[in-house]
Amino acid sequence: MADSNVSYNPLPDGERPRPTRRRSIVLVLSGLLVVGFLVALLSDNGSIAPTNVIDNDNNNVNDNAQNGLNDVSSSSKDPERLRPFTSASSAGVSEKSNRRFGARTASYPWTNNMLSWQRTAFHFQPQKNWMNDPNGPVFYKGWYHLFYQYNPNGAIWGDIVWGHAVSKDLIHWYHLPLAMVADQWYDIMGVWTGSATILPDGKLMMLYTGSTNESVQVQNLAYPADPSDPLLIKWVKYPGNPVLVPPPGIGAKDFRDPTTAWLTSEGKWRIAIGSRINRTGITFVYDTKDFINYELLRGVLHGVPNTGMWECVDFYPVSTTGEHGLDTSHNGPGVKHVVKASMDDDRHDYYAIGTYHEKNVTWVPDNPEIDVGIGIRYDYGLFYASKTFYDQNKKRRVLWGWIGESDSEIADVKKGWASLQGIPRTVALDTKTGSNLLQWPVEEVDSLRLTSKEFKKIELKPGSVMPLDVGSATQLDIVAEFELDKAALEKTAESNVEFSCSSSEGSAERGALGPFGLLVLADDSLSEQTPVYFYIAKGKDGSLKTYFCTDQSRSSEANDVNKSKYGSFVPVLEGEKFSMRVLVDHSIVEGFAQGGRTTITSRVYPTKAIYGAARVFLFNNATGASVTSSLKAWQMNSAFIRPYPDDDDERHSGTEPTYEVRGSKTKYLGNLLTSSLLFLNARNNFL
Ligand code: DQQ
């Protein structure tokens, strides 16, 4: 929690709009500051020179956007909502990033059986329709809350409001009524992304972006109608909204996504908001005492030329001494700060580690060559508009990320839903390297593990593929280690130093020391397979560089899905084995290499390797080295993600939600046998 000695001005009950005079003064002062700052920034533009992107596998699917009507199939439940595609950046929003397979691509004849299989079993999804960014995640009075960008009217982006769900463990969820709908002039075109701040006395403030009746992006304040309600069902929008409008000189559609607030040493709250000036992505910073009146601070927290609009900025401290999380207001010795921004241009989330100078209101990256937007990403697959929160319950920082679809919109409309939230991850500084974060599935995921199969020291000769009998293979948690034959490592001369996962031939590109890894969601004949693997390049000086990749090129026989290859460099330290954890949950595959130094999330849509036909294999496609692998694979139970019970008894039964299996009600914390049966059946309840 933040320092409780610091005072703040609580919101008066029944707040009336704040005096316009004060507001005008703030606006005028803000304007003067901005003008000064713009002059400074523009004259300085370019001083932070963009440098080479490090293994930035930018599969900029927006490049393939087609301008045409969104020709959803006749099965659309809401045909009047068909609309022309618009550019995501001009809309300032999150339309489906992959329009490659829009109206003009002949659609694969997906059957209902195939589409039903794609729905996940232990990832958060609404019951139907479109979802995008996670919003305002928070732990409040014993419940984890997840709000999210949601279209109640269809499986494509539009009509955005805030969906809401609660959980006791970040895995099993109850859907609640919409938290906020678009019912005011200042958010009528959309209740967009925002963040929660818990005040020292436990009060909750929610700041969010509204798209006004004139499509201007403004910031609004909301708070719980009944702070004693742990479910936070009803929200009040502050009557004086908006509390912030775009500063002069800033585009009406370039000002969005307020962060969680953090305390300054003077006891003020500080927030950052993403924007851009020409092609320079920036974060404005404001101080406030009461979340109603704001002072725009001179300069920016940070900016990087040629990165375009910064969406969903996140700013938080990490400990340099341990993996525990820190409250957003924590500062002082033993702390580094992370800036994350979601690049509207390429739709990837980039972060950098650096030092926050509270007095100067700036943040400086440790290594300007891997600055925000030009260096490291949270994830090298699909992962966008992410947001962290400090979980005071378990003293950790948890990261949520929106995982979009990479199939066609026609298929999304047919299946009636689009997008997932990735498995929530703990995020902490990698104190061994000091140069990257570690992201790892929250420990509660392990509670879904059912039976496991273990394989020890399996030797894989160059060019070999070995089936693994892990049982059913569509809901799995796999932990695998690999060791390369030492003699081969030493005798191999220089090998593929210029390797890049995305421009390589994928798992078919054979080098002396790789690729080797797992094939998941594969069918027996391997006509469909999704390899998740390591590839090692050896430099002239004998140094090794390891890459972690996922190859979607043969993930499906369908023609209307994304088949990019994803991945990046992963640090492997002296004495470490190559290690990966892979979560498979129907159409999502999440890979974590070396304890979470590099991660890759992919959405895959097999046509044959589904249900009982899905298999897992080990493979080694290196030409010059044998690989020894040991691994453990767990079957994963389904999570219970369902509407909050109407039933009063259940509502008050606390932590033991019930679920329905073929009409009968059972406690979910039942015995393993029950769980296993459920595993086979429960997910069907959602289809
Ligand atoms: N999604 C929201 C915006 C945000 C974008 C709109 C990022 O607030 O910038 O749905 O995906």
XYZ file of C-alpha atoms and ligand atoms in Angstrom:
698
model
C 0.000 0.000 0.000
C 0.996 3.555 -0.450
C 2.313 5.594 2.463
C -0.661 6.134 4.715
C 0.795 9.289 6.241
C 0.214 11.150 3.052
C -2.928 13.215 2.952
C -5.308 13.616 0.062
C -8.642 15.331 -0.437
C -11.439 12.800 -0.585
C -14.186 13.309 -3.098
C -17.145 15.015 -1.508
C -20.326 12.995 -1.714
C -22.790 14.148 -4.320
C -20.078 16.120 -6.011
C -21.237 19.011 -8.170
C -19.352 20.132 -11.209
C -16.234 21.964 -10.136
C -16.101 25.739 -10.583
C -15.444 26.559 -14.189
C -13.205 29.470 -13.222
C -10.711 27.189 -11.550
C -10.898 24.811 -14.436
C -10.238 27.626 -16.910
C -7.211 28.738 -14.955
C -5.866 25.204 -14.944
C -6.506 24.920 -18.668
C -4.805 28.223 -19.463
C -1.790 27.337 -17.339
C -1.700 23.890 -18.898
C -1.836 25.456 -22.322
C 1.100 27.733 -21.605
C 3.091 24.853 -20.241
C 2.303 22.690 -23.224
C 3.242 25.355 -25.720
C 6.581 25.824 -23.952
C 7.119 22.153 -23.787
C 6.164 21.584 -27.430
C 8.648 24.181 -28.570
C 11.301 22.520 -26.434
C 10.458 19.056 -27.617
C 10.123 19.852 -31.284
C 13.337 21.832 -31.403
C 14.969 18.912 -29.659
C 13.263 16.364 -31.822
C 15.688 13.686 -32.840
C 18.021 14.072 -29.939
C 16.908 10.659 -28.775
C 18.013 8.924 -31.933
C 16.130 5.787 -32.851
C 18.441 2.832 -32.916
C 18.263 -0.624 -34.343
C 15.348 -2.662 -33.241
C 16.572 -5.716 -31.437
C 15.040 -8.778 -33.018
C 11.827 -6.963 -33.319
C 9.736 -9.402 -35.237
C 7.189 -6.839 -36.206
C 4.526 -8.618 -38.078
C 2.711 -5.458 -38.801
C -0.526 -6.900 -39.871
C -2.004 -3.440 -40.163
C 0.032 -3.096 -43.315
C -2.291 -5.599 -44.821
C -5.430 -3.812 -43.836
C -7.955 -3.824 -46.570
C -10.335 -1.003 -47.075
C -13.657 -2.500 -47.736
C -16.827 -3.496 -46.115
C -16.588 -5.825 -43.216
C -18.409 -8.585 -44.987
C -19.399 -10.692 -42.052
C -21.169 -13.909 -42.803
C -24.894 -14.230 -42.966
C -24.722 -15.801 -39.509
C -24.014 -12.370 -38.054
C -26.414 -11.745 -35.212
C -26.203 -8.014 -35.660
C -26.011 -7.155 -39.328
C -26.896 -3.494 -38.870
C -23.559 -3.018 -37.161
C -21.623 -3.782 -40.324
C -19.407 -0.847 -41.063
C -16.537 0.073 -43.283
C -13.130 -0.703 -41.926
C -11.364 2.363 -40.670
C -7.758 2.793 -39.770
C -7.166 1.787 -36.191
C -4.960 4.768 -35.561
C -7.374 7.273 -37.006
C -10.083 5.790 -34.848
C -7.653 5.734 -31.957
C -8.862 2.348 -31.005
C -8.423 -1.361 -31.084
C -10.114 -2.660 -34.119
C -9.081 -6.119 -35.140
C -5.452 -5.762 -36.026
C -5.463 -8.619 -38.463
C -7.580 -7.585 -41.364
C -5.440 -9.575 -43.769
C -8.252 -12.065 -44.027
C -11.119 -9.679 -44.521
C -13.869 -9.673 -47.049
C -11.701 -10.340 -50.050
C -10.110 -13.569 -48.844
C -11.948 -16.742 -49.676
C -12.836 -18.128 -46.300
C -11.895 -21.622 -45.196
C -15.024 -23.759 -44.670
C -14.820 -23.837 -40.887
C -17.234 -26.288 -39.308
C -18.998 -25.601 -36.020
C -17.009 -28.455 -34.508
C -13.721 -26.780 -35.403
C -14.846 -23.364 -34.233
C -16.212 -24.730 -30.951
C -12.861 -26.316 -30.220
C -11.144 -22.925 -30.429
C -12.842 -21.602 -27.302
C -10.420 -21.800 -24.409
C -10.911 -23.630 -21.120
C -8.749 -21.776 -18.614
C -8.285 -18.331 -20.124
C -10.560 -15.433 -19.309
C -13.164 -14.778 -21.988
C -16.578 -13.144 -21.834
C -19.440 -15.474 -22.637
C -19.715 -14.005 -26.098
C -18.786 -11.051 -28.314
C -15.711 -8.907 -28.670
C -13.200 -8.061 -25.906
C -9.985 -6.041 -26.007
C -7.830 -4.254 -23.423
C -7.772 -5.242 -19.749
C -8.894 -2.237 -17.687
C -8.525 -1.219 -14.049
C -7.287 -4.552 -12.651
C -7.280 -4.381 -8.877
C -7.538 -6.500 -5.724
C -10.365 -5.046 -3.618
C -11.875 -6.405 -0.428
C -10.884 -9.997 -1.141
C -11.695 -10.089 -4.854
C -9.589 -9.689 -7.962
C -11.433 -7.445 -10.382
C -10.940 -7.442 -14.099
C -12.655 -4.829 -16.226
C -12.212 -5.021 -19.954
C -13.066 -3.307 -23.213
C -16.184 -5.034 -24.470
C -18.641 -4.838 -27.341
C -21.991 -6.108 -26.043
C -23.366 -6.144 -29.574
C -21.056 -8.331 -31.598
C -17.757 -10.110 -32.175
C -16.004 -7.144 -33.779
C -14.688 -3.944 -32.190
C -17.288 -1.229 -31.613
C -19.793 0.178 -29.091
C -17.148 -0.174 -26.400
C -18.172 -0.357 -22.740
C -16.572 -1.894 -19.639
C -17.149 -5.594 -19.026
C -16.488 -6.755 -15.471
C -15.592 -10.020 -13.762
C -14.349 -11.024 -10.308
C -12.243 -13.871 -9.052
C -10.755 -15.153 -5.832
C -7.686 -16.573 -7.538
C -7.222 -14.938 -10.965
C -8.257 -18.222 -12.619
C -11.920 -18.944 -11.828
C -14.145 -15.975 -12.710
C -17.645 -14.715 -12.204
C -19.095 -12.451 -14.865
C -20.805 -9.375 -13.455
C -23.041 -6.764 -15.123
C -21.339 -4.169 -17.302
C -19.480 -1.768 -15.013
C -19.769 1.321 -17.187
C -21.741 1.989 -20.324
C -21.512 4.782 -22.883
C -24.263 7.052 -21.559
C -22.698 10.523 -21.228
C -21.640 13.058 -23.850
C -18.052 12.598 -22.708
C -17.998 8.827 -23.328
C -20.916 8.264 -25.686
C -18.551 7.086 -28.461
C -16.867 4.649 -26.105
C -15.854 3.976 -22.530
C -12.231 3.331 -23.256
C -9.199 2.179 -21.360
C -8.428 3.193 -17.801
C -6.747 2.280 -14.546
C -7.591 1.939 -10.875
C -5.863 3.576 -7.933
C -6.429 2.501 -4.344
C -5.998 5.393 -1.925
C -4.390 4.956 1.483
C -7.798 4.846 3.164
C -8.951 2.068 0.824
C -11.036 4.296 -1.503
C -10.907 3.435 -5.171
C -10.549 5.922 -8.016
C -10.997 4.880 -11.612
C -9.694 7.110 -14.397
C -10.655 6.197 -17.927
C -10.684 7.639 -21.418
C -13.993 8.633 -22.896
C -14.546 9.227 -26.561
C -16.920 12.195 -26.634
C -19.894 12.928 -28.879
C -17.332 14.630 -31.141
C -14.837 11.761 -30.853
C -12.465 13.767 -28.684
C -10.446 11.723 -26.232
C -10.945 13.019 -22.692
C -10.183 11.584 -19.271
C -12.978 10.857 -16.845
C -13.255 9.913 -13.219
C -15.492 7.193 -11.788
C -15.769 5.640 -8.341
C -17.734 2.850 -6.682
C -21.303 3.793 -5.770
C -21.006 1.588 -2.701
C -17.403 1.231 -1.559
C -18.504 -1.417 0.964
C -19.580 -3.716 -1.882
C -16.616 -6.033 -2.521
C -18.015 -6.827 -5.967
C -18.009 -3.166 -6.978
C -21.111 -3.658 -9.061
C -22.291 -0.050 -9.374
C -20.127 2.830 -10.530
C -20.701 6.558 -10.372
C -19.270 8.825 -13.012
C -18.084 12.115 -11.530
C -20.660 14.762 -12.499
C -17.925 17.245 -13.431
C -16.409 14.961 -16.074
C -14.296 15.238 -18.104
C -11.472 15.959 -15.684
C -8.901 16.310 -18.472
C -9.101 17.306 -22.121
C -6.328 17.090 -24.737
C -3.707 19.793 -24.109
C -3.521 22.524 -26.762
C -1.615 21.389 -29.817
C -2.385 17.736 -29.189
C -4.674 15.837 -31.548
C -8.187 15.222 -30.286
C -7.599 11.520 -30.939
C -4.121 11.336 -29.458
C -4.738 11.536 -25.741
C -5.731 8.381 -23.946
C -5.387 5.620 -21.391
C -4.512 7.118 -17.987
C -2.222 5.046 -15.755
C -2.689 4.047 -12.149
C -1.674 7.058 -10.032
C 1.406 7.007 -7.828
C 2.320 9.298 -4.938
C 5.006 11.924 -5.112
C 7.114 12.673 -2.052
C 5.019 15.847 -1.660
C 1.917 13.721 -1.267
C 0.374 14.511 -4.624
C -0.902 11.855 -7.001
C 0.823 11.619 -10.355
C -0.501 9.993 -13.539
C 0.828 9.483 -17.058
C -1.200 9.594 -20.279
C -0.060 8.415 -23.707
C 0.070 10.729 -26.697
C 2.233 11.740 -29.625
C 3.668 14.793 -31.272
C 4.063 14.054 -34.926
C 5.878 10.712 -34.932
C 7.274 11.028 -31.402
C 5.443 8.848 -28.900
C 5.196 10.593 -25.529
C 3.688 10.401 -22.049
C 2.189 13.481 -20.464
C 2.374 13.691 -16.684
C -0.152 15.353 -14.396
C -0.237 15.904 -10.647
C -3.475 15.946 -8.709
C -4.520 16.083 -5.082
C -8.103 14.994 -5.516
C -8.395 13.255 -8.925
C -10.592 16.174 -10.020
C -8.171 19.057 -10.557
C -4.951 18.384 -12.411
C -1.734 20.230 -13.095
C 0.048 19.403 -16.361
C 3.749 19.108 -15.615
C 6.375 20.566 -17.877
C 8.020 18.185 -20.344
C 7.147 14.545 -20.617
C 7.930 11.514 -18.524
C 9.478 10.052 -21.635
C 9.301 10.199 -25.426
C 10.872 8.294 -28.305
C 11.021 9.671 -31.850
C 9.522 7.675 -34.695
C 7.456 5.391 -32.515
C 4.048 6.971 -33.180
C 1.129 7.079 -30.774
C 1.686 5.491 -27.357
C -1.367 3.710 -26.045
C -1.942 2.125 -22.645
C 1.228 3.462 -21.009
C 2.190 1.646 -17.827
C 4.711 2.897 -15.258
C 5.771 0.937 -12.209
C 8.668 0.191 -9.867
C 10.501 -3.142 -9.726
C 12.823 -4.334 -6.986
C 16.493 -4.786 -7.824
C 16.915 -7.167 -4.921
C 14.110 -9.696 -5.227
C 11.149 -10.916 -7.228
C 8.469 -9.499 -4.925
C 6.271 -6.798 -6.392
C 6.192 -3.167 -5.313
C 3.265 -0.819 -4.856
C 3.096 1.668 -7.708
C 4.011 4.513 -5.313
C 7.101 2.753 -3.975
C 10.372 4.567 -4.683
C 13.855 4.799 -3.230
C 16.976 2.656 -3.095
C 16.810 -0.811 -4.623
C 14.180 0.295 -7.137
C 14.160 0.603 -10.926
C 11.186 1.816 -12.910
C 9.616 0.261 -15.988
C 7.933 2.257 -18.744
C 5.706 0.234 -21.028
C 3.832 1.580 -24.015
C 1.602 -0.105 -26.549
C 2.635 1.054 -30.004
C -0.408 1.900 -32.064
C 1.776 1.652 -35.177
C 2.764 -1.976 -34.880
C 0.397 -3.155 -32.137
C 3.084 -4.526 -29.849
C 3.861 -3.809 -26.195
C 7.390 -2.546 -25.577
C 9.032 -1.926 -22.238
C 12.307 -0.540 -20.969
C 13.930 -0.481 -17.564
C 15.354 2.752 -16.209
C 15.502 5.390 -13.511
C 12.679 7.678 -12.484
C 13.636 11.202 -11.422
C 10.694 12.378 -9.408
C 11.797 16.007 -9.140
C 12.518 16.431 -12.861
C 9.441 14.397 -13.732
C 11.450 12.279 -16.139
C 12.449 8.709 -16.600
C 15.728 7.706 -18.271
C 16.261 4.267 -19.804
C 19.266 2.240 -18.613
C 20.154 1.522 -22.217
C 18.902 4.040 -24.814
C 19.508 1.458 -27.536
C 16.645 -0.596 -26.154
C 14.358 2.289 -25.349
C 10.561 2.032 -25.300
C 9.239 1.141 -28.746
C 12.575 0.248 -30.283
C 13.851 -2.502 -27.997
C 12.364 -5.244 -25.879
C 8.802 -6.460 -25.957
C 6.775 -8.176 -23.262
C 5.869 -10.847 -25.767
C 6.911 -11.601 -29.330
C 3.572 -12.968 -30.470
C 0.125 -11.500 -29.971
C -0.003 -9.497 -26.741
C -1.252 -5.932 -26.595
C -2.686 -3.093 -24.498
C -1.381 -4.761 -21.362
C -1.651 -3.399 -17.848
C -0.098 -4.355 -14.512
C -1.426 -3.912 -10.998
C 0.148 -4.351 -7.608
C -1.519 -7.259 -5.852
C -1.304 -6.261 -2.210
C -2.836 -9.641 -1.345
C 0.222 -11.600 -2.496
C 2.778 -8.805 -2.719
C 3.381 -9.281 -6.402
C 2.920 -7.315 -9.596
C 0.531 -8.973 -12.022
C 0.414 -8.347 -15.757
C -2.681 -8.729 -17.928
C -2.472 -8.624 -21.730
C -5.082 -8.681 -24.471
C -4.608 -11.577 -26.866
C -6.449 -10.860 -30.109
C -7.476 -13.267 -32.818
C -5.356 -13.974 -35.863
C -8.037 -15.709 -37.895
C -10.571 -13.951 -40.119
C -13.272 -11.647 -38.849
C -15.730 -13.810 -40.749
C -14.734 -16.742 -38.538
C -14.940 -14.598 -35.390
C -18.449 -13.520 -36.213
C -19.376 -17.116 -36.943
C -18.070 -18.344 -33.612
C -19.631 -15.352 -31.840
C -16.601 -14.205 -29.871
C -13.205 -12.658 -30.364
C -10.141 -12.264 -28.112
C -8.868 -13.623 -24.836
C -6.934 -12.308 -21.906
C -3.582 -14.044 -21.569
C -2.903 -16.031 -18.416
C -2.082 -13.351 -15.832
C 1.664 -13.204 -15.256
C 3.781 -12.118 -12.335
C 6.314 -9.595 -13.510
C 9.607 -8.763 -11.809
C 13.087 -7.590 -12.700
C 15.444 -10.370 -13.735
C 18.078 -9.670 -11.102
C 20.504 -12.079 -12.811
C 20.666 -10.190 -16.093
C 19.452 -6.817 -14.791
C 18.361 -6.017 -18.334
C 14.987 -7.695 -18.745
C 11.851 -8.583 -16.832
C 10.755 -12.076 -15.879
C 7.163 -12.954 -16.678
C 5.652 -16.133 -15.320
C 2.095 -17.518 -15.103
C 0.651 -16.663 -11.677
C 1.123 -19.548 -9.248
C -2.641 -20.157 -9.081
C -2.458 -21.641 -12.588
C -0.730 -24.650 -11.045
C -3.950 -25.485 -9.196
C -5.429 -26.529 -12.548
C -2.799 -29.217 -13.023
C -4.301 -32.711 -13.086
C -2.389 -35.864 -13.974
C 1.115 -35.577 -15.342
C 3.530 -37.593 -17.467
C 7.238 -37.252 -16.981
C 9.960 -38.019 -19.518
C 13.572 -38.125 -18.444
C 16.720 -37.645 -20.503
C 15.287 -38.406 -23.909
C 18.009 -38.287 -26.512
C 17.108 -36.654 -29.783
C 19.549 -37.283 -32.621
C 19.948 -34.617 -35.308
C 16.859 -34.605 -37.513
C 14.574 -36.568 -35.194
C 10.946 -36.225 -34.108
C 9.563 -38.195 -31.181
C 5.893 -38.516 -30.181
C 5.140 -38.016 -26.494
C 2.265 -39.905 -25.004
C 0.836 -37.182 -22.783
C -2.798 -38.185 -23.225
C -5.224 -35.563 -24.427
C -3.209 -32.646 -25.757
C -5.403 -29.567 -25.991
C -5.178 -28.370 -22.358
C -1.597 -28.746 -21.213
C 1.078 -27.224 -19.048
C 4.501 -28.453 -20.213
C 7.819 -27.738 -18.524
C 10.804 -28.871 -20.589
C 14.580 -28.658 -20.374
C 17.073 -29.270 -23.133
C 20.827 -29.859 -23.124
C 22.969 -29.724 -26.221
C 25.658 -32.278 -26.832
C 28.750 -30.485 -25.488
C 31.206 -31.920 -28.008
C 29.036 -30.711 -30.897
C 28.722 -27.298 -29.310
C 32.476 -26.928 -29.088
C 33.374 -28.274 -32.495
C 30.751 -26.244 -34.379
C 32.312 -23.289 -36.112
C 30.402 -20.057 -36.716
C 26.727 -20.752 -37.380
C 23.843 -18.509 -38.494
C 24.919 -15.423 -36.590
C 22.344 -13.304 -38.425
C 19.399 -15.493 -37.435
C 15.938 -14.008 -36.875
C 12.903 -16.109 -35.936
C 10.483 -14.199 -38.141
C 12.489 -14.094 -41.353
C 13.879 -17.633 -41.028
C 12.299 -20.702 -42.525
C 10.942 -21.438 -39.067
C 11.449 -24.873 -37.563
C 12.422 -26.137 -41.012
C 15.533 -23.968 -41.079
C 18.290 -26.357 -40.078
C 21.448 -25.042 -38.473
C 24.262 -26.850 -36.715
C 22.782 -26.145 -33.265
C 19.062 -25.919 -33.783
C 16.120 -25.743 -33.955
C 14.997 -28.106 -31.180
C 11.965 -28.056 -28.956
C 8.317 -29.085 -28.905
C 5.645 -29.515 -31.537
C 2.267 -28.823 -29.972
C -1.211 -29.066 -31.478
C 0.176 -31.490 -34.053
C -1.741 -34.282 -35.751
C -0.269 -37.768 -36.178
C 0.939 -37.091 -39.695
C 2.450 -33.715 -38.670
C 0.538 -32.012 -41.463
C -0.483 -29.550 -38.761
C 1.940 -28.596 -35.989
C 3.015 -25.568 -33.968
C 6.721 -25.770 -33.112
C 7.916 -23.857 -30.032
C 11.700 -24.053 -30.047
C 15.203 -22.836 -29.413
C 17.696 -21.965 -32.112
C 21.337 -21.301 -31.296
C 23.663 -19.176 -33.359
C 27.395 -19.266 -32.775
C 29.567 -16.232 -33.403
C 33.143 -16.163 -34.773
C 34.414 -15.595 -31.242
C 32.647 -18.732 -30.036
C 29.859 -16.802 -28.296
C 26.418 -18.341 -28.406
C 23.200 -16.436 -29.008
C 19.951 -18.232 -28.283
C 16.591 -17.516 -29.889
C 13.183 -18.599 -28.703
C 10.654 -18.936 -31.520
C 7.174 -20.162 -32.434
C 6.472 -21.151 -36.014
C 2.847 -20.911 -37.108
C 3.500 -21.656 -40.768
C 2.074 -25.185 -40.489
C -0.239 -24.574 -37.552
C -3.330 -24.953 -39.716
C -4.374 -26.180 -43.129
C -6.774 -23.256 -43.314
C -5.792 -20.420 -45.637
C -7.397 -17.590 -43.710
C -5.300 -17.543 -40.532
C -2.056 -15.782 -39.685
C 0.974 -18.012 -40.217
C 3.791 -15.734 -39.080
C 6.875 -16.931 -37.271
C 7.401 -15.213 -33.954
C 10.295 -14.895 -31.556
C 13.375 -13.159 -30.311
C 16.696 -13.482 -28.541
C 16.652 -14.974 -25.047
C 19.510 -14.607 -22.541
C 20.894 -17.989 -21.410
C 23.454 -17.627 -18.631
C 26.507 -19.728 -17.911
C 25.514 -23.103 -16.492
C 21.815 -22.761 -17.385
C 19.988 -25.406 -19.388
C 17.637 -24.314 -22.160
C 14.236 -24.294 -20.502
C 10.712 -23.517 -21.594
C 7.219 -23.667 -20.200
C 4.366 -23.956 -22.669
C 0.681 -23.539 -21.858
C -1.655 -24.967 -24.470
C -5.334 -24.120 -24.170
C -7.135 -24.894 -27.420
C -6.443 -21.952 -29.745
C -3.811 -20.269 -27.553
C -0.201 -21.352 -27.038
C 1.879 -19.352 -24.541
C 5.618 -19.994 -24.371
C 7.940 -18.779 -21.592
C 11.686 -19.295 -22.098
C 14.398 -19.247 -19.403
C 12.022 -18.555 -16.553
C 10.123 -15.909 -18.529
C 12.918 -13.764 -19.986
C 11.346 -14.057 -23.417
C 7.726 -14.990 -24.058
C 5.653 -15.745 -27.147
C 1.880 -15.977 -27.345
C 0.257 -17.340 -30.461
C -3.285 -18.026 -31.529
C -3.507 -21.109 -33.679
C -6.466 -22.598 -35.463
C -5.809 -26.198 -36.507
C -8.385 -28.036 -38.566
C -7.186 -31.582 -37.854
C -5.035 -31.438 -34.706
C -8.054 -30.789 -32.491
C -9.945 -32.679 -29.789
C -8.569 -36.240 -29.447
C -6.399 -35.899 -32.550
C -4.032 -33.330 -31.029
C -0.567 -34.622 -30.138
C 2.736 -33.388 -28.719
C 6.177 -34.251 -30.118
C 9.771 -33.479 -29.240
C 11.967 -32.566 -32.164
C 15.549 -31.773 -32.956
C 16.151 -30.371 -36.401
C 19.785 -29.409 -35.798
C 22.234 -30.852 -38.287
C 25.222 -31.140 -36.006
C 24.140 -31.782 -32.424
C 22.192 -34.250 -30.365
C 19.858 -32.848 -27.738
C 18.801 -34.429 -24.458
C 15.421 -33.398 -23.085
C 13.592 -33.967 -19.810
C 10.039 -32.777 -19.439
C 6.847 -32.975 -17.483
C 3.423 -32.425 -19.009
C 0.272 -31.892 -16.979
C -3.278 -32.183 -18.197
C -4.973 -28.920 -17.271
C -8.404 -28.698 -15.746
C -10.955 -26.232 -17.058
C -11.493 -23.089 -15.036
C -14.980 -21.993 -14.025
C -15.821 -18.790 -15.738
C -19.499 -18.124 -15.533
C -22.118 -15.578 -14.491
C -22.253 -14.604 -10.846
C -24.954 -16.774 -9.242
C -28.374 -15.192 -8.736
C -28.913 -17.551 -5.877
C -28.443 -15.767 -2.568
C -26.947 -18.795 -0.789
C -24.336 -19.204 -3.433
C -23.692 -15.509 -3.519
C -22.821 -15.550 0.161
C -20.962 -18.845 0.126
C -17.713 -16.931 -0.399
C -14.853 -18.664 -2.080
C -16.519 -21.833 -3.281
C -18.384 -21.101 -6.461
C -20.385 -23.935 -7.925
C -20.675 -24.980 -11.490
C -23.050 -27.030 -13.502
C -22.192 -30.269 -15.184
C -24.999 -31.667 -17.276
C -27.599 -30.054 -15.068
C -26.246 -31.035 -11.643
C -24.588 -28.565 -9.314
C -21.278 -29.465 -7.701
C -18.730 -27.639 -5.553
C -15.691 -26.942 -7.692
C -13.246 -27.666 -4.921
C -14.387 -31.277 -4.989
C -12.183 -34.298 -5.328
C -9.877 -35.032 -8.168
C -12.178 -37.556 -9.763
C -14.921 -34.993 -10.034
C -12.417 -32.528 -11.425
C -11.305 -34.955 -14.093
C -14.836 -35.611 -15.233
C -15.383 -31.922 -15.290
C -12.281 -31.441 -17.315
C -13.914 -33.494 -20.031
C -17.303 -31.869 -19.785
C -17.321 -28.441 -18.246
C -16.121 -26.436 -21.174
C -19.026 -27.638 -23.259
C -21.280 -25.638 -20.973
C -19.915 -22.479 -22.411
C -20.389 -23.280 -26.043
N -8.055 0.396 -26.900
C -8.918 1.373 -26.301
C -8.115 2.622 -26.257
C -6.733 2.127 -26.296
C -6.803 0.996 -27.241
C -10.179 1.475 -27.102
C -5.661 0.043 -27.140
O -8.383 3.369 -25.085
O -5.823 3.124 -26.684
O -10.858 0.244 -27.135
O -5.978 -1.211 -27.643
